[in-house]
Coordinates of C-alpha atoms and ligand atoms in Angstrom, one line a residue:
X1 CA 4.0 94.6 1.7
X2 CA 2.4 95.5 5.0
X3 CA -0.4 93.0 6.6
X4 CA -3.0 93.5 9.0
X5 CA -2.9 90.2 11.8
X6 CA -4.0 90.6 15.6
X7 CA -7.1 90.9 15.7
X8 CA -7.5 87.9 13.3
X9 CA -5.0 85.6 14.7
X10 CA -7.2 86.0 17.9
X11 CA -10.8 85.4 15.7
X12 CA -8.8 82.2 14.2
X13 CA -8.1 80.6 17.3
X14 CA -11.1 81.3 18.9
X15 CA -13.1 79.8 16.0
X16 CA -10.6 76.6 16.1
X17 CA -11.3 76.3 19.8
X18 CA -15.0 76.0 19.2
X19 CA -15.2 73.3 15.7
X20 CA -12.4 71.3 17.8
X21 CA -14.7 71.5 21.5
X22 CA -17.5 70.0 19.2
X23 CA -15.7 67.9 16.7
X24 CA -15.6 64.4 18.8
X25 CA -19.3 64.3 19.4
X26 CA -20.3 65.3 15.6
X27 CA -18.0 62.8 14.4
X28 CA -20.4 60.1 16.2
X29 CA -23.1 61.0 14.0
X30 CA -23.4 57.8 11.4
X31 CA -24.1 60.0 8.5
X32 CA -20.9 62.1 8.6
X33 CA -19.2 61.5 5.7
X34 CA -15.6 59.0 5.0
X35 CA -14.3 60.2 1.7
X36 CA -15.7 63.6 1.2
X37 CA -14.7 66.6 2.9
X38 CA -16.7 68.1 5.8
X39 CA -16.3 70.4 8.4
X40 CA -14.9 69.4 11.9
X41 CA -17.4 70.7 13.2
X42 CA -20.8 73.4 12.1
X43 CA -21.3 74.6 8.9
X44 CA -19.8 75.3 5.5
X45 CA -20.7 76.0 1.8
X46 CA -19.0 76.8 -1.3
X47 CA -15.5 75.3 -2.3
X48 CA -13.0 78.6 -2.2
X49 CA -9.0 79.2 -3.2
X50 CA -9.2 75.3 -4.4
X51 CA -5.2 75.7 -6.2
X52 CA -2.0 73.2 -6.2
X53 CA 0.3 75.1 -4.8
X54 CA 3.9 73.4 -4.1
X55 CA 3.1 69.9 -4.9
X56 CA -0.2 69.9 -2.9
X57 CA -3.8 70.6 -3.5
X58 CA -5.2 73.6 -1.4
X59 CA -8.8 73.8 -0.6
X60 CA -10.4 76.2 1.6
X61 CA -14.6 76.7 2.2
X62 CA -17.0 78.9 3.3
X63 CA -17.1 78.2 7.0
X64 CA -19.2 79.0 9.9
X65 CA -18.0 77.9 12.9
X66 CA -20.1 78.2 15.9
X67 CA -23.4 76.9 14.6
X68 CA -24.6 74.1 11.9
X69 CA -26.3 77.4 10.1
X70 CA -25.0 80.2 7.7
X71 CA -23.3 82.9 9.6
X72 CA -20.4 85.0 9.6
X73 CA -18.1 83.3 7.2
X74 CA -14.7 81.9 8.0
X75 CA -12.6 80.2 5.4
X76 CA -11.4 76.6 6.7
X77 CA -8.8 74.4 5.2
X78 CA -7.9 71.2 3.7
X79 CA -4.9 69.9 1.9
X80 CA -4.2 66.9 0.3
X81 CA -1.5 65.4 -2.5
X82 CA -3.9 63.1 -4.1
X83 CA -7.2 64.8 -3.7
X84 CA -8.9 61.5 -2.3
X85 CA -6.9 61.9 1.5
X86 CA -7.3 65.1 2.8
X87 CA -5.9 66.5 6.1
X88 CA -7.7 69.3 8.2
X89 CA -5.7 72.2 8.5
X90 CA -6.4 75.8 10.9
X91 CA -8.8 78.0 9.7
X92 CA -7.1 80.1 6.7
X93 CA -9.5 83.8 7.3
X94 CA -11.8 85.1 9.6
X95 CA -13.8 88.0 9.7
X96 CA -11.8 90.6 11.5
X97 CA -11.7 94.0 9.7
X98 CA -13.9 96.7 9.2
X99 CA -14.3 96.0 5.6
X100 CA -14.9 92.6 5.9
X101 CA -16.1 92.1 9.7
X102 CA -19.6 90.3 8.5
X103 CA -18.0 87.7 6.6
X104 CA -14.6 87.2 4.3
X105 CA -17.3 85.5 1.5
X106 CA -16.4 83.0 -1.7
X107 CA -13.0 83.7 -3.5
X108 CA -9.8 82.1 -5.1
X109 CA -6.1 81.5 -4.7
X110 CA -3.0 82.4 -6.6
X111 CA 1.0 81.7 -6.4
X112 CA 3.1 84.9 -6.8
X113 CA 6.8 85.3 -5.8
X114 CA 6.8 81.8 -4.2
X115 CA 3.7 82.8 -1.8
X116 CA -0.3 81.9 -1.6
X117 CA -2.6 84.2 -2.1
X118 CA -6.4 84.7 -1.4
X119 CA -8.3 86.5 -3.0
X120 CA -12.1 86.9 -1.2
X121 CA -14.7 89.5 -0.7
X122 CA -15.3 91.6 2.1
X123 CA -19.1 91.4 3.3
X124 CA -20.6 93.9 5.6
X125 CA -23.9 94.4 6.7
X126 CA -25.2 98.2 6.1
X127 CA -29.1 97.3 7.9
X128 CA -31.2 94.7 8.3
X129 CA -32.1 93.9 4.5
X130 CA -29.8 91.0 3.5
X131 CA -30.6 92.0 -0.2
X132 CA -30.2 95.9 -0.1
X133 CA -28.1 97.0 3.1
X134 CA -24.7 95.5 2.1
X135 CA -21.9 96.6 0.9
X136 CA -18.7 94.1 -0.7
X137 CA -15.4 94.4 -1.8
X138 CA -12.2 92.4 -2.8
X139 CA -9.6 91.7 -0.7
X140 CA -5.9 89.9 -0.5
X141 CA -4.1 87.3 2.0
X142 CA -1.2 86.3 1.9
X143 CA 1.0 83.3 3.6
X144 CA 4.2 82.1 3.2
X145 CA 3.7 78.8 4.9
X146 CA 0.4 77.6 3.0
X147 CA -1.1 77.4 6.5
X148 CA -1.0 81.2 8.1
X149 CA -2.3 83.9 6.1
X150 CA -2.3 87.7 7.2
X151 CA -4.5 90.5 5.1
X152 CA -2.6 93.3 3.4
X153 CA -2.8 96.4 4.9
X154 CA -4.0 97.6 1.2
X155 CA -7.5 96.2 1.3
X156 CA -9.8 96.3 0.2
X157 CA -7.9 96.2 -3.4
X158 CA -11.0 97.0 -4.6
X159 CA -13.0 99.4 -3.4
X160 CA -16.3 99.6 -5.5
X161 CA -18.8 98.8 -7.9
X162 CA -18.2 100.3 -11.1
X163 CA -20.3 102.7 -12.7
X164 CA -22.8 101.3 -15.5
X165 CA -25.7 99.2 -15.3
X166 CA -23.6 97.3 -12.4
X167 CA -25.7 96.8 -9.0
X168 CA -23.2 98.7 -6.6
X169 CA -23.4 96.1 -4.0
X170 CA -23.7 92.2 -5.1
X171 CA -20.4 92.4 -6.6
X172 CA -18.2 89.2 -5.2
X173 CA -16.6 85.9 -5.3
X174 CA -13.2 87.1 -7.4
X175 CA -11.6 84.1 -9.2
X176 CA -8.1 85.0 -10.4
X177 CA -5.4 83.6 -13.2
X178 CA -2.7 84.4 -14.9
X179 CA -2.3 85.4 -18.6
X180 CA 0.4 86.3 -20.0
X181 CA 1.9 89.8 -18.6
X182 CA -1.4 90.0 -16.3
X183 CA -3.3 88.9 -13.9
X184 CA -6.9 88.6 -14.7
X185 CA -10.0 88.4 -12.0
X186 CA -13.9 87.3 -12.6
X187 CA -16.8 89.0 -10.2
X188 CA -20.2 87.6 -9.8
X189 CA -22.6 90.7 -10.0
X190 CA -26.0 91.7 -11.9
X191 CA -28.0 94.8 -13.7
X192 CA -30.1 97.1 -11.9
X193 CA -32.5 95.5 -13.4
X194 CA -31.7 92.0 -11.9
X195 CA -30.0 90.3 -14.4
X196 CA -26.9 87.8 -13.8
X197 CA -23.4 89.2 -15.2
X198 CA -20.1 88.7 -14.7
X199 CA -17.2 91.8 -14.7
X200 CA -13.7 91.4 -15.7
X201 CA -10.7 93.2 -14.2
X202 CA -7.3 93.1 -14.6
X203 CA -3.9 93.8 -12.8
X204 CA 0.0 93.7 -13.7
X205 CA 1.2 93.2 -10.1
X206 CA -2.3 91.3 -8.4
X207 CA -2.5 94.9 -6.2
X208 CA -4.1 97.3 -8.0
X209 CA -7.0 96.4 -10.9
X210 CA -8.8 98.0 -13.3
X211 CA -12.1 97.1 -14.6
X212 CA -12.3 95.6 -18.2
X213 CA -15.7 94.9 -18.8
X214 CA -18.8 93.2 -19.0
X215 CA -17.4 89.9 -19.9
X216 CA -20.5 87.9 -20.1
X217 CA -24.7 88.7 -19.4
X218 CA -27.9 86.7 -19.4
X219 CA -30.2 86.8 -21.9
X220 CA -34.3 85.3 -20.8
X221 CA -34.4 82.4 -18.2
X222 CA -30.6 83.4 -16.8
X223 CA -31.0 84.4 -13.5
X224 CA -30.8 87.5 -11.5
X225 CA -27.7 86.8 -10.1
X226 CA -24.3 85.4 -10.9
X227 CA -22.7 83.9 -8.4
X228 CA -19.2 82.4 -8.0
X229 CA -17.8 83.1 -11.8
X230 CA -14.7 80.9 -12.9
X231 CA -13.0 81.2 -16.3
X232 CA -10.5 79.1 -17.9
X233 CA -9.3 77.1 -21.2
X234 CA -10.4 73.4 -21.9
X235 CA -8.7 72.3 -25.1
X236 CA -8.4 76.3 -26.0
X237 CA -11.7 76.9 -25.8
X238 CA -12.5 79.8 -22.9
X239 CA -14.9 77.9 -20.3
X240 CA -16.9 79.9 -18.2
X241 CA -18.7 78.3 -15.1
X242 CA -20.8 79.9 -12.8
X243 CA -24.0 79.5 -10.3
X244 CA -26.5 81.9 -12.1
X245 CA -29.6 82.3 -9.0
X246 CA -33.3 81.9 -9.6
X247 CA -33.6 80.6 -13.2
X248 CA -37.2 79.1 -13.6
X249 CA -38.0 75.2 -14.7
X250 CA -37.5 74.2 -17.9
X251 CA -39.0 70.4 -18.8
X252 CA -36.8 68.5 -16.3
X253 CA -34.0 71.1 -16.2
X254 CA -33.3 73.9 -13.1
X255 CA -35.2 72.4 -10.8
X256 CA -32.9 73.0 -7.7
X257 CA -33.5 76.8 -6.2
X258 CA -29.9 77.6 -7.7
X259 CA -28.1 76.4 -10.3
X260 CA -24.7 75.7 -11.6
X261 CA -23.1 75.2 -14.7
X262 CA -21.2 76.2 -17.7
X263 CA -21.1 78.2 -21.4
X264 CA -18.2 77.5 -24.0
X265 CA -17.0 80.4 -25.9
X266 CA -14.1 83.2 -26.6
X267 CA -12.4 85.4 -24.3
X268 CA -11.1 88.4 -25.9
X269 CA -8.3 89.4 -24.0
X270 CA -8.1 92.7 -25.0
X271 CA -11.7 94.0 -25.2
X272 CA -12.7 91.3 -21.8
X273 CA -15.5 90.4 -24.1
X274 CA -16.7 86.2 -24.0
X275 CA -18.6 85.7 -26.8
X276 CA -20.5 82.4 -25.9
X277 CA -22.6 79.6 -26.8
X278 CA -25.7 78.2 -25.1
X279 CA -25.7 77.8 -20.9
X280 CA -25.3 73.7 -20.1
X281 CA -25.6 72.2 -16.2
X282 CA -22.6 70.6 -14.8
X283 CA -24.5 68.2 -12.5
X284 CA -28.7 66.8 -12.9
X285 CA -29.0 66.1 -9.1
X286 CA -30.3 67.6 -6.2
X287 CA -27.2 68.8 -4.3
X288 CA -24.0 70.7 -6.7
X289 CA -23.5 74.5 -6.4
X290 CA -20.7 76.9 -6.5
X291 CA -18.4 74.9 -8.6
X292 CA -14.7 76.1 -8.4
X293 CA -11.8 74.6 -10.5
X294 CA -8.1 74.6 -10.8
X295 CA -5.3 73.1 -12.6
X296 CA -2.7 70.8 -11.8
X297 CA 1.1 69.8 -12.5
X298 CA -0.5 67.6 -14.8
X299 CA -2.5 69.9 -17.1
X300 CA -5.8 68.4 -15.6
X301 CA -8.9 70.8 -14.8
X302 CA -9.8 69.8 -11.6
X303 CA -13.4 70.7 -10.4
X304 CA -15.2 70.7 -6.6
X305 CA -18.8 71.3 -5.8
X306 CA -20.7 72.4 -2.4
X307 CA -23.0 68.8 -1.9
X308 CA -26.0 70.7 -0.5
X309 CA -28.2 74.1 -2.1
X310 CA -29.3 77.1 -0.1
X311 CA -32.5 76.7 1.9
X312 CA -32.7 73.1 1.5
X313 CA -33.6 70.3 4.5
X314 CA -30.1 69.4 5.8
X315 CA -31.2 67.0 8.4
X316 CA -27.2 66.7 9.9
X317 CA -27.8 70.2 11.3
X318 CA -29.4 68.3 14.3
X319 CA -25.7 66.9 14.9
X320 CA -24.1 70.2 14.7
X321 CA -22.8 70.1 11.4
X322 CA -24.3 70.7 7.8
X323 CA -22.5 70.6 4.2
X324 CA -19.8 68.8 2.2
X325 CA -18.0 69.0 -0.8
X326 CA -18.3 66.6 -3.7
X327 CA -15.9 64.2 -5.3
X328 CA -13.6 66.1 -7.4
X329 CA -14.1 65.7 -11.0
X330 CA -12.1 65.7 -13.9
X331 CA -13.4 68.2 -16.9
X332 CA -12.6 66.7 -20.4
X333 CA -14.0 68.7 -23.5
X334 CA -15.4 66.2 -25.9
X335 CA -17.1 67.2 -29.0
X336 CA -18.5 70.5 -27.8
X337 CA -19.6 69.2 -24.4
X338 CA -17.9 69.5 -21.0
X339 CA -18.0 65.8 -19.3
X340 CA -17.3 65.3 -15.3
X341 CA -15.1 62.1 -14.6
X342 CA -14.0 60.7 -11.3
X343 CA -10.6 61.0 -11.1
X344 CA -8.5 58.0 -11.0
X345 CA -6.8 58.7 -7.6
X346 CA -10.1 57.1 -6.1
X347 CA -8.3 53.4 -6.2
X348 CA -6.0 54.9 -3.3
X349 CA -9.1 54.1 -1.3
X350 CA -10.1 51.4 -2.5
X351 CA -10.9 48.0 -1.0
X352 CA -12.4 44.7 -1.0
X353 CA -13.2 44.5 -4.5
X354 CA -16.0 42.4 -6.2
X355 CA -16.2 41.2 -9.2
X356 CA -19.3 39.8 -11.1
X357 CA -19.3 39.4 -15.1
X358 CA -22.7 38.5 -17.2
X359 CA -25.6 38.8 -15.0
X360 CA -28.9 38.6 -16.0
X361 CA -31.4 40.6 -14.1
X362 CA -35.5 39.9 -14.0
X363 CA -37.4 41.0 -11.2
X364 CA -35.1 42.5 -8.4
X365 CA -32.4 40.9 -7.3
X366 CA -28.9 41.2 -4.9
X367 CA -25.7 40.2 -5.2
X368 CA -23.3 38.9 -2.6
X369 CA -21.0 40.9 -1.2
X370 CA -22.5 44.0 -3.1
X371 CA -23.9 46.3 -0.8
X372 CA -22.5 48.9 1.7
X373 CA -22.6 52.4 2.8
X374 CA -18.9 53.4 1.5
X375 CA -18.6 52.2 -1.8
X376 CA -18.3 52.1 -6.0
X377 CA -20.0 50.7 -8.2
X378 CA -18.8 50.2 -11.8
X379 CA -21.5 48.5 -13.5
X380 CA -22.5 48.3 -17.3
X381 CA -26.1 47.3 -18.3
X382 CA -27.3 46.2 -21.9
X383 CA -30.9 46.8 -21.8
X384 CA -31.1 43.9 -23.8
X385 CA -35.0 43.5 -24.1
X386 CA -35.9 45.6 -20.7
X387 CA -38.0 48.8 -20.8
X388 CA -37.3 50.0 -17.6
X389 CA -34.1 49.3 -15.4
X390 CA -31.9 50.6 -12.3
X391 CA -30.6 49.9 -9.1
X392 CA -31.8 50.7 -5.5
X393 CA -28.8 51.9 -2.7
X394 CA -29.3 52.1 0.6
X395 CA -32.7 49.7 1.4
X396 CA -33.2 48.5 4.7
X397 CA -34.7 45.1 5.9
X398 CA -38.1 45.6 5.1
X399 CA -37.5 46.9 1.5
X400 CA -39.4 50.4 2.5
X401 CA -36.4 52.3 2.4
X402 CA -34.4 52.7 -0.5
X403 CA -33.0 55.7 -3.2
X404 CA -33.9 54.7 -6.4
X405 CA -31.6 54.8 -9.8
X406 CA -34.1 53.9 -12.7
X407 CA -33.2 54.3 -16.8
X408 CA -36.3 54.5 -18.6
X409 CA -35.3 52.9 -22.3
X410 CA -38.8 54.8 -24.3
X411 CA -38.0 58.4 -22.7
X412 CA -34.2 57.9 -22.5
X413 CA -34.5 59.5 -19.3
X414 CA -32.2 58.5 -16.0
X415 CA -34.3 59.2 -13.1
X416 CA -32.9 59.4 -9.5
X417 CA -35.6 59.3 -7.0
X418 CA -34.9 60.1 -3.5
X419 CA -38.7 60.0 -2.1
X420 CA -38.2 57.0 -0.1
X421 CA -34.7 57.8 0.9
X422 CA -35.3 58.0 4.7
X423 CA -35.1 61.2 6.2
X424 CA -34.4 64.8 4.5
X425 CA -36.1 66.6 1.9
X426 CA -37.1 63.8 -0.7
X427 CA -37.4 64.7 -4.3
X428 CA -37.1 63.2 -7.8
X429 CA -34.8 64.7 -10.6
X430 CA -34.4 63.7 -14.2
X431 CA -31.7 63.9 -17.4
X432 CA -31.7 62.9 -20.5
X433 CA -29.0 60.0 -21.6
X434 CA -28.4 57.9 -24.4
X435 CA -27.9 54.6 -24.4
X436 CA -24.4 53.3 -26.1
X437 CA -24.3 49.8 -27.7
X438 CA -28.2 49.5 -26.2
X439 CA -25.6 49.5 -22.8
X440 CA -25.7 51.9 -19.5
X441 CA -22.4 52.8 -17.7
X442 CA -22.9 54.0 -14.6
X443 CA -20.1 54.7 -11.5
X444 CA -21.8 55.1 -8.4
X445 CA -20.1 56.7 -5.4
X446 CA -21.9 55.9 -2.2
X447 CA -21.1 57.4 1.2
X448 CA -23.1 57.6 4.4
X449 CA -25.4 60.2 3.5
X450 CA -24.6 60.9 -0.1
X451 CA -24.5 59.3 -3.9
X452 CA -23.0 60.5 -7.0
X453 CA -23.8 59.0 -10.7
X454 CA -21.5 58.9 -13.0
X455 CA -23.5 58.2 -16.4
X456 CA -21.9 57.0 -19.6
X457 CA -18.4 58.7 -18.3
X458 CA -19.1 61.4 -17.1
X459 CA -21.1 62.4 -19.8
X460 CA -23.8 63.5 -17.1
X461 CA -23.8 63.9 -13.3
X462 CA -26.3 63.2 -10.7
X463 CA -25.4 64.4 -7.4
X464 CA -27.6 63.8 -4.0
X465 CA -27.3 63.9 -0.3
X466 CA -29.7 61.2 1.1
X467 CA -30.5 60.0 4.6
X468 CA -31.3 56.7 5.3
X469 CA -30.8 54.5 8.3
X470 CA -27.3 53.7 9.3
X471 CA -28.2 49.7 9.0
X472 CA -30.0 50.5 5.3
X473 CA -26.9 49.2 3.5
X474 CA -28.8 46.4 1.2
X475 CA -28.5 47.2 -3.0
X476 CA -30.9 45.4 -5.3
X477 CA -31.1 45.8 -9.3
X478 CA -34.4 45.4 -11.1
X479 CA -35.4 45.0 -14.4
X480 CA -39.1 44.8 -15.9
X481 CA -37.4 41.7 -18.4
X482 CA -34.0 40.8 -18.9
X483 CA -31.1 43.1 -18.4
X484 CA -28.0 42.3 -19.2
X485 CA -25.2 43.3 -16.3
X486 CA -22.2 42.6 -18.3
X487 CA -19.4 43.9 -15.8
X488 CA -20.2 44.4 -12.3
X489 CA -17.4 46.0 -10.0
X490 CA -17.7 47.2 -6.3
X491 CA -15.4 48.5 -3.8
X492 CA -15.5 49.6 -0.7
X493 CA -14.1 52.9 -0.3
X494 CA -12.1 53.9 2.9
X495 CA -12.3 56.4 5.2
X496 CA -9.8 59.0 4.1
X497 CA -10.3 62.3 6.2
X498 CA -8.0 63.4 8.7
X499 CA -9.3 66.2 11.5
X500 CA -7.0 67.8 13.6
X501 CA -6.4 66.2 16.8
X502 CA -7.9 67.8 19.9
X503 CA -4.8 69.3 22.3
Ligands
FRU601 C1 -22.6 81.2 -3.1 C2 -22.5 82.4 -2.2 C3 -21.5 83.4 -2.7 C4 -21.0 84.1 -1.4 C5 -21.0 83.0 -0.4 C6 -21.4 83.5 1.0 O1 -23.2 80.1 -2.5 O2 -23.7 83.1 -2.0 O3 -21.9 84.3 -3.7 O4 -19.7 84.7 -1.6 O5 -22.0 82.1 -0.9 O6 -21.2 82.4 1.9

C-alpha cells in the first residue's frame, strides 16, 4: 500500500505551529472549558474517527486552525484511556491533495491488520456556491503509530455519486464497521429533490466498495439533508443516528437549525435495506449535533456530540477559539427507547463531595458548599405538593444572572431557559418527562460555559453552552410549595485536559 505524505506533513506542522503560537493566550479566557474537549486553539465541529483502538480511545474533530471560524478543515486529535482525561495529540489530516485540498470533512476510524484507519471525505470547491459548486469523495489514512497518518495513494476510494435519485455532490461523512466477511460504510447524501438519505456500500478488503443501496430516506418533516450517518446494533436491534438538516418545528421539538437523533429498525444485510420505526432526538437542548459513536472492550456504545450548531452566537470566538465536544454518553436500549447516561468514569474527576439528604424547599433557597462553575449535581426531587420546581446555575450577586432549570408538574414539561444566562444567544427549549414516584432525577454537569441535564437517567438530554460571568458561580433551588430534595450530591469536577506543551 503506497501513501501520499509531503506535502501534508508540511500542512500539519504548519497548522500545529499556529493552534500552539495561540494556545497560551486562549487558554486565559475563563470560559474555556476543564473537562470537555476543546481545541488548543481556533475552531472545531463535529466529533470524527471517535474508535478504541489498542487499549485507548481515539477521537479526532473537525478542525480549523488559523481562525475561531469554519474554514478549511483539518482533523485534530485527542486520546484518552478513560474518556474523562484526555491528552492533545498532533493534528491527524490536513487538506493537502487535489481531491481533498478544501477540506478532509467528517468521517470514521477502523482497525485493519493491526493499523488505524480514517476514513473522511474529500471536499473541494468547484465556484463560489457553497451549495452547488462542490464536488466530494471518500478517502483512506492510514497510521501505524495512532499518531501519524499518511493518505493512500488510491484515493479517492471512491470516486462518485452514484447514479439514481442521488444528488451527485453532497455525498459525505462515511462511517465504517465490520460485519462479518465485510466491511460496510454509511454516506450522508439527499434526492434531487432535497430529501435526506443515507447510501450503503460495502467492501471485502476496506479498498475498493461497491454501492448497496438506499439504506434509509425521509418521509414529510425529514430534512433535506442527512448529515453524518452512523449505524450499529443496541441489544440486536440496528440503530441508525444521524443529523437530518432543516426539519421544521414541531410543538417543542426541532427547534435548533439542525438536528440530531436516531430511528430503531432492521438492517438487511443483503438487500442494505433498514426498515425503520419513527425518527426520536438524542438531546432536547440547544447545543448537540453530529453525534458519532463507537464501541468499546467492554461492549458499551459510547456516544460524543459537537456542543455548539451551525450559525449560532458563539461568543468565545472573541478569544480565538469556538466549539467543544460533549460528555460522552452511554447508549442503553430500554423498552424501545434509546437513553443517554453519563458514564461512570466521571468519579476519576471528582472532588470535594457534598452531601445533603431530605431538604425541603419553599421559596428559593442555597445550600452550603453547593455552588461552582465545575461541577455535578445528583439531585432527586419529590414534587411533593409543588406545581412548579427547578434549580438556577450560574447566578451572580445580584440574582440578575442565572440559567434556569424549571419542571412544570401540570404540563410535565422540563424547561431549560437560558434568557438570562449572561452573554450569547439566549433561548428557551422544552421536553416532555415524566415524573417517577411523583420524584425528579436530575444529573447536572456544569463547566465554565456549558451544562448538561441528565433527566430521569438518561431518559432525556438537555445540552447548552451558556455564558455567564466568571464570578456567577451561586446555585439556588425554588419551589412554588414544598419540594422534597431527598438526596442531594455535588462534586466538583477537575480539570482533566492536557494540551501539548509549547517547544
Ligand atoms: C456536519 C458537517 C458534515 C461535514 C462537516 C464539515 O456538521 O456539515 O456534513 O462533513 O460538517 O465540516
Amino acid at each position: 500500500m503506497e501513501t501520499n505524505t509531503n506535502n501534508h506533513k508540511e500542512q500539519i506542522a504548519k497548522a500545529m505551529q499556529s493552534v500552539i503560537t495561540e494556545h497560551e493566550k486562549v487558554n486565559q479566557d475563563p470560559w474555556r472549558l476543564n473537562y470537555h474537549v476543546a481545541t488548543p486553539a481556533f475552531w472545531m465541529n463535529d466529533p470524527n474517527g471517535f474508535i478504541y483502538y489498542k487499549g485507548e480511545y481515539h477521537l479526532f474533530y473537525q478542525h480549523h486552525p488559523y481562525s475561531p471560524e469554519w474554514g478549511p478543515m483539518f482533523w485534530g486529535h485527542v486520546k484518552s484511556t478513560d474518556l474523562m482525561q484526555w491528552t492533545h495529540l498532533p493534528i491527524a489530516l490536513a487538506p493537502s491533495e487535489d481531491y481533498d485540498a478544501d477540506g478532509c470533512f467528517s468521517g470514521s476510524a477502523i482497525e485493519k491488520d493491526g493499523n488505524l484507519y480514517l476514513m473522511y471525505t474529500g471536499n473541494v470547491w468547484t465556484g463560489e456556491n457553497r451549495d452547488t459548486d462542490l464536488k466530494q469523495v471518500q478517502c483512506l489514512a492510514v497510521s501505524e503509530d495512532a499518531i501519524h497518518f499518511d493518505k493512500l495513494k488510491e484515493n479517492p476510494v471512491i470516486l462518485e455519486a452514484p447514479e439514481g435519485n442521488i444528488h451527485p455532490y453532497h455525498f459525505r461523512d462515511p462511517k465504517v464497521w465490520k460485519h462479518n466477511d465485510y466491511y460496510y460504510c454509511v454516506l450522508g447524501s439527499k434526492t434531487n429533490e432535497e430529501t435526506g438519505q443515507i447510501l450503503l456500500y460495502r467492501s471485502r478488503d476496506l479498498f475498493s466498495w461497491k454501492f448497496m443501496a438506499v439504506s434509509a430516506k425521509g418521509e414529510g418533516n425529514f430534512g433535506y439533508m442527512w448529515e453524518c450517518p452512523d449505524i450499529f446494533t443496541l441489544e440486536e436491534q440496528e440503530v441508525l443516528v444521524m443529523s437530518p438538516q432543516g426539519l421544521t418545528p414541531e410543538g417543542d421539538k426541532y427547534h435548533n437549525l439542525h438536528q440530531a437523533g436516531y430511528v430503531l429498525g432492521k438492517l438487511n444485510y443483503d438487500t442494505g435495506v433498514l426498515q425503520h420505526g419513527e425518527f426520536e432526538m438524542l438531546d432536547y437542548g440547544f447545543d448537540f449535533y453530529a453525534p458519532q459513536t463507537t464501541i468499546d472492550d467492554q461492549g458499551r456504545r459510547i456516544m460524543i456530540a459537537w456542543m455548539a450548531m451551525w450559525e449560532s452566537e458563539m461568543p468565545e470566538q472573541n478569544q480565538n477559539w469556538a466549539g467543544a465536544m460533549t460528555l460522552p454518553r452511554q447508549l442503553i436500549l430500554e423498552n424501545g427507547k434509546i437513553k443517554s447516561k453519563p458514564i461512570p468514569e466521571i468519579e476519576n474527576i471528582r472532588g470535594n463531595q457534598v452531601i445533603y439528604e431530605n431538604l425541603i424547599v419553599e421559596g428559593e433557597v442555597a445550600f452550603k458548599e453547593v455552588d461552582g462553575n465545575s461541577l455535578e449535581l445528583d439531585v432527586y426531587i419529590n414534587a411533593n405538593e409543588a406545581s412548579q420546581f427547578g434549580l438556577k446555575l450560574r447566578m451572580n450577586e445580584t440574582g440578575e444572572q442565572y440559567t434556569e432549570l424549571k419542571y412544570d408538574v401540570n404540563s410535565g414539561v422540563m424547561t431549560f431557559d437560558r434568557n438570562q444566562a449572561g452573554s450569547g444567544p439566549g433561548g428557551v427549549r422544552k421536553a416532555p418527562v415524566q415524573l417517577i414516584n411523583n420524584t425528579l432525577h436530575l444529573r447536572i454537569f456544569i463547566d465554565k460555559s456549558s451544562v448538561e441535564v441528565f433527566i430521569n437517567d438518561g431518559e432525556k438530554v438537555m445540552t447548552g453552552r451558556i455564558y455567564p460571568d466568571e464570578n456567577s458561580t451561586s446555585i439556588r433551588f425554588f419551589s412554588d410549595g414544598p419540594c422534597q430534595l431527598t438526596h442531594l450530591k455535588k462534586w466538583d469536577l477537575k480539570h482533566s485536559i492536557t494540551y501539548m506543551e509549547k517547544k
